mmCIF file of C-alpha atoms in Angstrom:
data_model
loop_
_atom_site.group_PDB
_atom_site.id
_atom_site.type_symbol
_atom_site.label_atom_id
_atom_site.label_comp_id
_atom_site.label_asym_id
_atom_site.label_seq_id
_atom_site.Cartn_x
_atom_site.Cartn_y
_atom_site.Cartn_z
ATOM 1 C CA MET A 1 111.377 89.750 88.630
ATOM 2 C CA ILE A 2 108.657 91.105 90.928
ATOM 3 C CA VAL A 3 108.551 93.919 92.850
ATOM 4 C CA VAL A 4 106.796 95.249 96.087
ATOM 5 C CA TYR A 5 106.740 98.894 97.518
ATOM 6 C CA ILE A 6 105.493 98.404 101.268
ATOM 7 C CA ASP A 7 104.397 101.321 103.823
ATOM 8 C CA GLY A 8 102.306 101.658 106.997
ATOM 9 C CA LEU A 9 101.234 104.484 109.350
ATOM 10 C CA ALA A 10 100.170 105.342 113.188
ATOM 11 C CA GLU A 11 98.413 108.603 112.855
ATOM 12 C CA PRO A 12 97.967 110.625 114.815
ATOM 13 C CA THR A 13 100.345 110.376 117.073
ATOM 14 C CA ASN A 14 103.071 107.083 117.171
ATOM 15 C CA PRO A 15 101.258 104.360 118.417
ATOM 16 C CA GLY A 16 98.227 105.882 116.571
ATOM 17 C CA ILE A 17 95.632 105.059 113.889
ATOM 18 C CA GLY A 18 97.677 102.275 112.128
ATOM 19 C CA SER A 19 97.271 100.950 108.140
ATOM 20 C CA TYR A 20 99.621 100.432 105.562
ATOM 21 C CA GLY A 21 99.450 99.919 101.530
ATOM 22 C CA TYR A 22 101.447 97.254 99.818
ATOM 23 C CA VAL A 23 101.868 97.510 95.330
ATOM 24 C CA ILE A 24 103.097 93.921 93.616
ATOM 25 C CA TYR A 25 104.952 95.441 90.119
ATOM 26 C CA HIS A 26 105.162 91.602 88.198
ATOM 27 C CA ASP A 27 107.909 92.086 85.315
ATOM 28 C CA GLY A 28 106.671 96.256 85.288
ATOM 29 C CA ILE A 29 103.049 95.995 85.790
ATOM 30 C CA LYS A 30 100.980 96.271 88.801
ATOM 31 C CA VAL A 31 99.803 93.150 89.868
ATOM 32 C CA LYS A 32 97.222 93.465 92.582
ATOM 33 C CA GLU A 33 97.760 97.043 95.491
ATOM 34 C CA ASP A 34 95.861 96.658 98.899
ATOM 35 C CA GLY A 35 95.400 99.187 101.316
ATOM 36 C CA LYS A 36 93.973 98.887 105.146
ATOM 37 C CA PHE A 37 93.460 99.431 108.408
ATOM 38 C CA ILE A 38 95.002 97.131 110.591
ATOM 39 C CA GLY A 39 93.524 98.817 114.498
ATOM 40 C CA GLU A 40 93.355 101.845 117.098
ATOM 41 C CA TYR A 41 96.751 101.528 119.182
ATOM 42 C CA VAL A 42 99.510 100.520 117.031
ATOM 43 C CA SER A 43 102.877 101.253 116.175
ATOM 44 C CA ASN A 44 104.492 103.760 112.612
ATOM 45 C CA ASN A 45 107.223 99.552 112.720
ATOM 46 C CA MET A 46 104.522 97.358 113.501
ATOM 47 C CA ALA A 47 102.094 99.134 110.110
ATOM 48 C CA GLU A 48 104.852 99.015 107.435
ATOM 49 C CA TYR A 49 105.860 95.055 109.068
ATOM 50 C CA SER A 50 101.992 93.923 108.491
ATOM 51 C CA ALA A 51 102.409 95.890 104.908
ATOM 52 C CA LEU A 52 105.399 94.124 104.488
ATOM 53 C CA CYS A 53 103.360 90.135 106.215
ATOM 54 C CA GLU A 54 100.242 91.267 103.817
ATOM 55 C CA ALA A 55 102.546 92.120 100.421
ATOM 56 C CA LEU A 56 103.868 88.465 101.044
ATOM 57 C CA LYS A 57 101.488 85.921 102.052
ATOM 58 C CA THR A 58 99.830 88.143 98.705
ATOM 59 C CA LEU A 59 102.360 86.338 96.687
ATOM 60 C CA LEU A 60 101.857 83.382 97.785
ATOM 61 C CA GLU A 61 98.959 83.163 96.868
ATOM 62 C CA MET A 62 99.162 84.230 94.023
ATOM 63 C CA GLY A 63 101.820 80.897 93.869
ATOM 64 C CA LEU A 64 104.943 83.946 92.769
ATOM 65 C CA GLN A 65 107.310 82.882 95.264
ATOM 66 C CA HIS A 66 110.092 81.220 93.679
ATOM 67 C CA GLU A 67 110.442 84.327 90.758
ATOM 68 C CA PRO A 68 112.613 86.771 92.253
ATOM 69 C CA VAL A 69 111.710 89.413 94.884
ATOM 70 C CA THR A 70 113.056 93.459 95.937
ATOM 71 C CA VAL A 71 110.612 94.764 98.865
ATOM 72 C CA ARG A 72 111.731 98.279 98.745
ATOM 73 C CA SER A 73 111.123 100.982 101.477
ATOM 74 C CA ASP A 74 110.775 103.661 102.910
ATOM 75 C CA SER A 75 111.456 101.905 106.308
ATOM 76 C CA LYS A 76 115.700 102.156 107.291
ATOM 77 C CA LEU A 77 114.297 100.081 110.732
ATOM 78 C CA LEU A 78 112.065 97.224 108.088
ATOM 79 C CA VAL A 79 114.980 96.598 105.981
ATOM 80 C CA ASN A 80 117.298 96.913 108.132
ATOM 81 C CA GLN A 81 116.311 94.455 110.262
ATOM 82 C CA MET A 82 115.259 92.353 107.757
ATOM 83 C CA LEU A 83 118.672 92.518 106.448
ATOM 84 C CA GLY A 84 119.853 90.825 109.664
ATOM 85 C CA LYS A 85 122.522 94.430 109.936
ATOM 86 C CA TRP A 86 120.271 95.613 112.494
ATOM 87 C CA ARG A 87 118.726 93.692 116.312
ATOM 88 C CA ILE A 88 115.586 93.778 116.985
ATOM 89 C CA ARG A 89 114.585 94.567 120.397
ATOM 90 C CA GLU A 90 111.099 95.962 122.222
ATOM 91 C CA GLY A 91 108.661 97.788 120.547
ATOM 92 C CA LEU A 92 105.066 96.557 119.364
ATOM 93 C CA TYR A 93 106.142 95.508 116.174
ATOM 94 C CA VAL A 94 108.189 92.138 117.619
ATOM 95 C CA GLU A 95 104.943 89.842 116.992
ATOM 96 C CA LYS A 96 104.899 90.468 113.579
ATOM 97 C CA TYR A 97 108.441 91.662 112.522
ATOM 98 C CA LYS A 98 108.727 87.233 113.861
ATOM 99 C CA GLU A 99 105.773 86.402 110.967
ATOM 100 C CA ALA A 100 107.410 89.076 108.364
ATOM 101 C CA VAL A 101 110.544 86.072 108.995
ATOM 102 C CA LYS A 102 108.747 83.205 109.097
ATOM 103 C CA LEU A 103 106.871 84.398 105.656
ATOM 104 C CA VAL A 104 110.286 86.004 103.814
ATOM 105 C CA ALA A 105 111.978 81.979 104.677
ATOM 106 C CA LYS A 106 109.389 80.827 101.999
ATOM 107 C CA PHE A 107 110.954 83.533 99.606
ATOM 108 C CA PRO A 108 113.994 81.830 98.310
ATOM 109 C CA LYS A 109 115.572 84.094 96.711
ATOM 110 C CA ILE A 110 114.139 87.829 98.054
ATOM 111 C CA ASN A 111 115.975 91.203 98.788
ATOM 112 C CA PHE A 112 114.754 94.418 100.879
ATOM 113 C CA GLU A 113 116.066 97.986 99.658
ATOM 114 C CA TRP A 114 115.045 101.248 102.158
ATOM 115 C CA ILE A 115 113.907 104.019 99.045
ATOM 116 C CA PRO A 116 113.157 107.348 100.533
ATOM 117 C CA ARG A 117 109.564 108.479 100.857
ATOM 118 C CA GLU A 118 109.986 110.237 97.765
ATOM 119 C CA GLN A 119 110.306 107.224 95.934
ATOM 120 C CA ASN A 120 107.060 105.830 97.945
ATOM 121 C CA LYS A 121 104.704 107.343 96.896
ATOM 122 C CA GLU A 122 101.876 104.890 96.031
ATOM 123 C CA ALA A 123 101.984 102.746 98.962
ATOM 124 C CA ASP A 124 101.661 105.740 101.013
ATOM 125 C CA SER A 125 99.128 106.911 98.549
ATOM 126 C CA LEU A 126 96.867 103.674 99.906
ATOM 127 C CA SER A 127 97.949 103.287 103.739
ATOM 128 C CA ARG A 128 96.651 106.793 103.963
ATOM 129 C CA LYS A 129 93.741 105.782 101.414
ATOM 130 C CA ALA A 130 93.219 103.755 104.829
ATOM 131 C CA TYR A 131 93.729 105.572 107.051
ATOM 132 C CA MET A 132 91.329 108.003 106.105
ATOM 133 C CA GLU A 133 88.758 105.426 105.256
ATOM 134 C CA TYR A 134 88.628 104.980 108.859
ATOM 135 C CA GLN A 135 88.377 108.738 110.213
ATOM 136 C CA LYS A 136 85.398 108.628 107.753
ATOM 137 C CA GLN A 137 83.475 105.836 109.676
ATOM 138 C CA LYS A 138 84.501 107.328 112.871
#
């Protein structure tokens, strides 16, 4: 079983400087983590969807798309949209949402769960680290 924790942020305002982080566990063992700067005019939702897309691309590269996958996020919007409970409206994240839908279609056993921010500390830390590294380079 694969569990993926994702997080995105936009600082110091929304939209703002965007970054994401994700952590992938396979059978309880951490197999991959990453965090990256996205851009300077990014919404928090675009950052969340960027984390999802990059994590799913990584799973595809690892050949793990046929394993059961649970994606955990503290974004109610992302989780509820990916579960089909909330409609997509408009915003900076629409293109990333469409990309995510195409990627999710490649995973026959994928589920999404909302978790409180306190349970998403690793992915949050990676997104914040990427943001801070970008700030140092400016």
